[in-house]
């Protein structure tokens, strides 16, 4: 019975003091309970095994969060960096699209004005009624869209 109490006391001390109990050479120098525990561990194999297991478990438990923490940090950093790159590329694409749209719109406007002026000039030169060259201008403007529509229809027919 007192022997049993000693084991329990030893295991309680091991549980309270954690992993340091095995690694420390200072056992005998510290508190009397530590000295007693050291003495007990010297003589008791089962308590020594218990202490070793406890130390291993504590080491393991301490290593896991550190590993997980580092892994999590690096994957999070990679993800954040990747997302930032993605956003940057998206912004660049959007900028390119905006510039292209603006350029196309400007070109269309300028060429429409130029063709309008050209048709007016030709109409005046040929002494046509303004309605005539204006209809000509409309047909000329609509023609590319008509041609494109006809081509698309022909292509759809070929594929179908
Ligand atoms: Zn023991």
mmCIF file of C-alpha atoms and ligand atoms in Angstrom:
data_model
loop_
_atom_site.group_PDB
_atom_site.id
_atom_site.type_symbol
_atom_site.label_atom_id
_atom_site.label_comp_id
_atom_site.label_asym_id
_atom_site.label_seq_id
_atom_site.Cartn_x
_atom_site.Cartn_y
_atom_site.Cartn_z
ATOM 1 C CA UNK A 1 0.000 0.000 0.000
ATOM 2 C CA UNK A 2 2.677 2.598 0.790
ATOM 3 C CA UNK A 3 4.499 1.377 -2.300
ATOM 4 C CA UNK A 4 1.376 1.997 -4.346
ATOM 5 C CA UNK A 5 1.093 5.484 -2.862
ATOM 6 C CA UNK A 6 4.682 6.148 -3.863
ATOM 7 C CA UNK A 7 3.964 5.247 -7.519
ATOM 8 C CA UNK A 8 0.907 7.469 -7.535
ATOM 9 C CA UNK A 9 2.845 10.302 -5.962
ATOM 10 C CA UNK A 10 5.606 9.861 -8.515
ATOM 11 C CA UNK A 11 3.174 9.865 -11.445
ATOM 12 C CA UNK A 12 1.416 12.914 -10.087
ATOM 13 C CA UNK A 13 4.734 14.748 -9.897
ATOM 14 C CA UNK A 14 5.615 13.659 -13.422
ATOM 15 C CA UNK A 15 2.249 14.853 -14.722
ATOM 16 C CA UNK A 16 2.613 18.197 -12.955
ATOM 17 C CA UNK A 17 6.177 18.896 -13.993
ATOM 18 C CA UNK A 18 5.882 17.713 -17.575
ATOM 19 C CA UNK A 19 8.733 17.018 -19.943
ATOM 20 C CA UNK A 20 11.394 18.888 -18.026
ATOM 21 C CA UNK A 21 11.581 16.161 -15.415
ATOM 22 C CA UNK A 22 13.653 13.828 -17.600
ATOM 23 C CA UNK A 23 15.830 16.320 -19.383
ATOM 24 C CA UNK A 24 17.008 18.071 -16.252
ATOM 25 C CA UNK A 25 20.113 17.063 -14.378
ATOM 26 C CA UNK A 26 19.175 19.512 -11.704
ATOM 27 C CA UNK A 27 16.610 17.133 -10.221
ATOM 28 C CA UNK A 28 18.431 16.551 -6.973
ATOM 29 C CA UNK A 29 19.345 20.200 -6.547
ATOM 30 C CA UNK A 30 15.782 21.448 -6.715
ATOM 31 C CA UNK A 31 12.886 20.846 -4.457
ATOM 32 C CA UNK A 32 12.825 17.826 -2.236
ATOM 33 C CA UNK A 33 9.912 16.350 -4.179
ATOM 34 C CA UNK A 34 12.017 16.438 -7.311
ATOM 35 C CA UNK A 35 14.875 14.724 -5.500
ATOM 36 C CA UNK A 36 12.486 12.156 -4.166
ATOM 37 C CA UNK A 37 11.013 11.607 -7.633
ATOM 38 C CA UNK A 38 14.506 11.207 -9.107
ATOM 39 C CA UNK A 39 15.315 8.639 -6.493
ATOM 40 C CA UNK A 40 12.054 6.849 -7.142
ATOM 41 C CA UNK A 41 12.631 6.815 -10.895
ATOM 42 C CA UNK A 42 16.094 5.346 -10.293
ATOM 43 C CA UNK A 43 14.580 2.351 -8.621
ATOM 44 C CA UNK A 44 11.159 2.011 -10.298
ATOM 45 C CA UNK A 45 11.124 0.888 -13.918
ATOM 46 C CA UNK A 46 7.382 1.254 -14.424
ATOM 47 C CA UNK A 47 7.389 4.890 -13.250
ATOM 48 C CA UNK A 48 10.429 5.575 -15.435
ATOM 49 C CA UNK A 49 8.506 4.226 -18.445
ATOM 50 C CA UNK A 50 5.566 6.388 -17.454
ATOM 51 C CA UNK A 51 7.801 9.440 -17.251
ATOM 52 C CA UNK A 52 9.372 8.666 -20.642
ATOM 53 C CA UNK A 53 5.957 8.225 -22.237
ATOM 54 C CA UNK A 54 4.771 11.450 -20.671
ATOM 55 C CA UNK A 55 7.831 13.282 -21.978
ATOM 56 C CA UNK A 56 7.363 11.813 -25.459
ATOM 57 C CA UNK A 57 3.699 12.749 -25.461
ATOM 58 C CA UNK A 58 4.413 16.283 -24.328
ATOM 59 C CA UNK A 59 7.193 16.665 -26.908
ATOM 60 C CA UNK A 60 4.832 15.365 -29.565
ATOM 61 C CA UNK A 61 2.044 17.680 -28.511
ATOM 62 C CA UNK A 62 4.402 20.640 -28.512
ATOM 63 C CA UNK A 63 5.797 19.794 -31.936
ATOM 64 C CA UNK A 64 2.392 19.483 -33.637
ATOM 65 C CA UNK A 65 1.091 23.036 -33.227
ATOM 66 C CA UNK A 66 4.460 24.459 -34.268
ATOM 67 C CA UNK A 67 4.504 22.354 -37.436
ATOM 68 C CA UNK A 68 0.863 23.132 -38.171
ATOM 69 C CA UNK A 69 1.470 26.800 -37.446
ATOM 70 C CA UNK A 70 4.419 27.017 -39.817
ATOM 71 C CA UNK A 71 2.645 25.065 -42.522
ATOM 72 C CA UNK A 72 -0.464 27.166 -42.156
ATOM 73 C CA UNK A 73 1.510 30.390 -42.233
ATOM 74 C CA UNK A 74 3.404 29.467 -45.394
ATOM 75 C CA UNK A 75 0.324 28.171 -47.226
ATOM 76 C CA UNK A 76 -1.569 31.281 -46.188
ATOM 77 C CA UNK A 77 1.277 33.478 -47.434
ATOM 78 C CA UNK A 78 1.346 31.580 -50.730
ATOM 79 C CA UNK A 79 -2.408 31.924 -51.063
ATOM 80 C CA UNK A 80 -2.359 35.637 -50.271
ATOM 81 C CA UNK A 81 0.463 36.196 -52.763
ATOM 82 C CA UNK A 82 -1.337 34.158 -55.424
ATOM 83 C CA UNK A 83 -4.560 36.075 -54.851
ATOM 84 C CA UNK A 84 -2.723 39.399 -55.068
ATOM 85 C CA UNK A 85 -1.148 38.319 -58.373
ATOM 86 C CA UNK A 86 -4.536 37.180 -59.609
ATOM 87 C CA UNK A 87 -6.104 40.531 -58.711
ATOM 88 C CA UNK A 88 -3.246 42.378 -60.381
ATOM 89 C CA UNK A 89 -3.638 40.331 -63.570
ATOM 90 C CA UNK A 90 -7.383 40.885 -63.435
ATOM 91 C CA UNK A 91 -6.844 44.633 -63.098
ATOM 92 C CA UNK A 92 -4.413 44.585 -66.016
ATOM 93 C CA UNK A 93 -6.909 42.633 -68.121
ATOM 94 C CA UNK A 94 -9.703 45.024 -67.198
ATOM 95 C CA UNK A 95 -7.495 47.971 -68.068
ATOM 96 C CA UNK A 96 -6.636 46.393 -71.429
ATOM 97 C CA UNK A 97 -10.316 45.748 -72.134
ATOM 98 C CA UNK A 98 -11.225 49.322 -71.176
ATOM 99 C CA UNK A 99 -8.457 50.759 -73.366
ATOM 100 C CA UNK A 100 -9.475 48.512 -76.271
ATOM 101 C CA UNK A 101 -13.137 49.482 -75.906
ATOM 102 C CA UNK A 102 -12.263 53.172 -75.797
ATOM 103 C CA UNK A 103 -9.955 52.867 -78.818
ATOM 104 C CA UNK A 104 -12.548 50.946 -80.842
ATOM 105 C CA UNK A 105 -15.292 53.419 -79.940
ATOM 106 C CA UNK A 106 -13.082 56.391 -80.822
ATOM 107 C CA UNK A 107 -12.061 54.797 -84.125
ATOM 108 C CA UNK A 108 -15.691 54.052 -84.974
ATOM 109 C CA UNK A 109 -16.756 57.590 -84.125
ATOM 110 C CA UNK A 110 -13.906 59.189 -86.057
ATOM 111 C CA UNK A 111 -14.375 57.013 -89.121
ATOM 112 C CA UNK A 112 -18.150 57.594 -89.043
ATOM 113 C CA UNK A 113 -17.606 61.351 -88.938
ATOM 114 C CA UNK A 114 -14.981 61.093 -91.676
ATOM 115 C CA UNK A 115 -17.253 59.008 -93.898
ATOM 116 C CA UNK A 116 -20.186 61.367 -93.220
ATOM 117 C CA UNK A 117 -18.050 64.303 -94.329
ATOM 118 C CA UNK A 118 -16.783 62.328 -97.322
ATOM 119 C CA UNK A 119 -20.293 61.412 -98.424
ATOM 120 C CA UNK A 120 -21.433 65.021 -97.962
ATOM 121 C CA UNK A 121 -18.498 66.204 -100.043
ATOM 122 C CA UNK A 122 -19.193 63.633 -102.787
ATOM 123 C CA UNK A 123 -22.931 64.441 -102.716
ATOM 124 C CA UNK A 124 -22.221 68.141 -103.083
ATOM 125 C CA UNK A 125 -19.737 67.489 -105.853
ATOM 126 C CA UNK A 126 -22.147 65.229 -107.737
ATOM 127 C CA UNK A 127 -24.938 67.705 -107.026
ATOM 128 C CA UNK A 128 -27.088 65.020 -105.414
ATOM 129 C CA UNK A 129 -29.982 65.745 -103.111
ATOM 130 C CA UNK A 130 -28.833 65.420 -99.523
ATOM 131 C CA UNK A 131 -31.319 62.575 -98.935
ATOM 132 C CA UNK A 132 -29.597 60.514 -101.637
ATOM 133 C CA UNK A 133 -26.079 60.645 -100.239
ATOM 134 C CA UNK A 134 -27.459 60.233 -96.716
ATOM 135 C CA UNK A 135 -29.115 56.960 -97.740
ATOM 136 C CA UNK A 136 -25.866 55.971 -99.395
ATOM 137 C CA UNK A 137 -24.035 56.738 -96.170
ATOM 138 C CA UNK A 138 -26.496 54.629 -94.137
ATOM 139 C CA UNK A 139 -26.125 51.670 -96.505
ATOM 140 C CA UNK A 140 -22.348 52.054 -96.340
ATOM 141 C CA UNK A 141 -22.472 52.089 -92.511
ATOM 142 C CA UNK A 142 -24.825 49.146 -92.256
ATOM 143 C CA UNK A 143 -22.983 47.140 -94.910
ATOM 144 C CA UNK A 144 -20.189 45.733 -92.675
ATOM 145 C CA UNK A 145 -22.747 44.523 -90.155
ATOM 146 C CA UNK A 146 -24.814 42.980 -92.969
ATOM 147 C CA UNK A 147 -21.768 41.253 -94.441
ATOM 148 C CA UNK A 148 -20.766 39.950 -90.998
ATOM 149 C CA UNK A 149 -24.291 38.660 -90.381
ATOM 150 C CA UNK A 150 -24.359 36.896 -93.755
ATOM 151 C CA UNK A 151 -20.943 35.325 -93.108
ATOM 152 C CA UNK A 152 -22.005 34.152 -89.640
ATOM 153 C CA UNK A 153 -25.191 32.650 -91.057
ATOM 154 C CA UNK A 154 -23.213 30.842 -93.759
ATOM 155 C CA UNK A 155 -20.803 29.512 -91.157
ATOM 156 C CA UNK A 156 -23.664 28.349 -88.933
ATOM 157 C CA UNK A 157 -25.190 26.567 -91.933
ATOM 158 C CA UNK A 158 -21.872 24.835 -92.704
ATOM 159 C CA UNK A 159 -21.538 23.640 -89.128
ATOM 160 C CA UNK A 160 -25.179 22.619 -88.821
HETATM 161 ZN ZN1 LIG B 1 6.999 3.846 -9.132
#
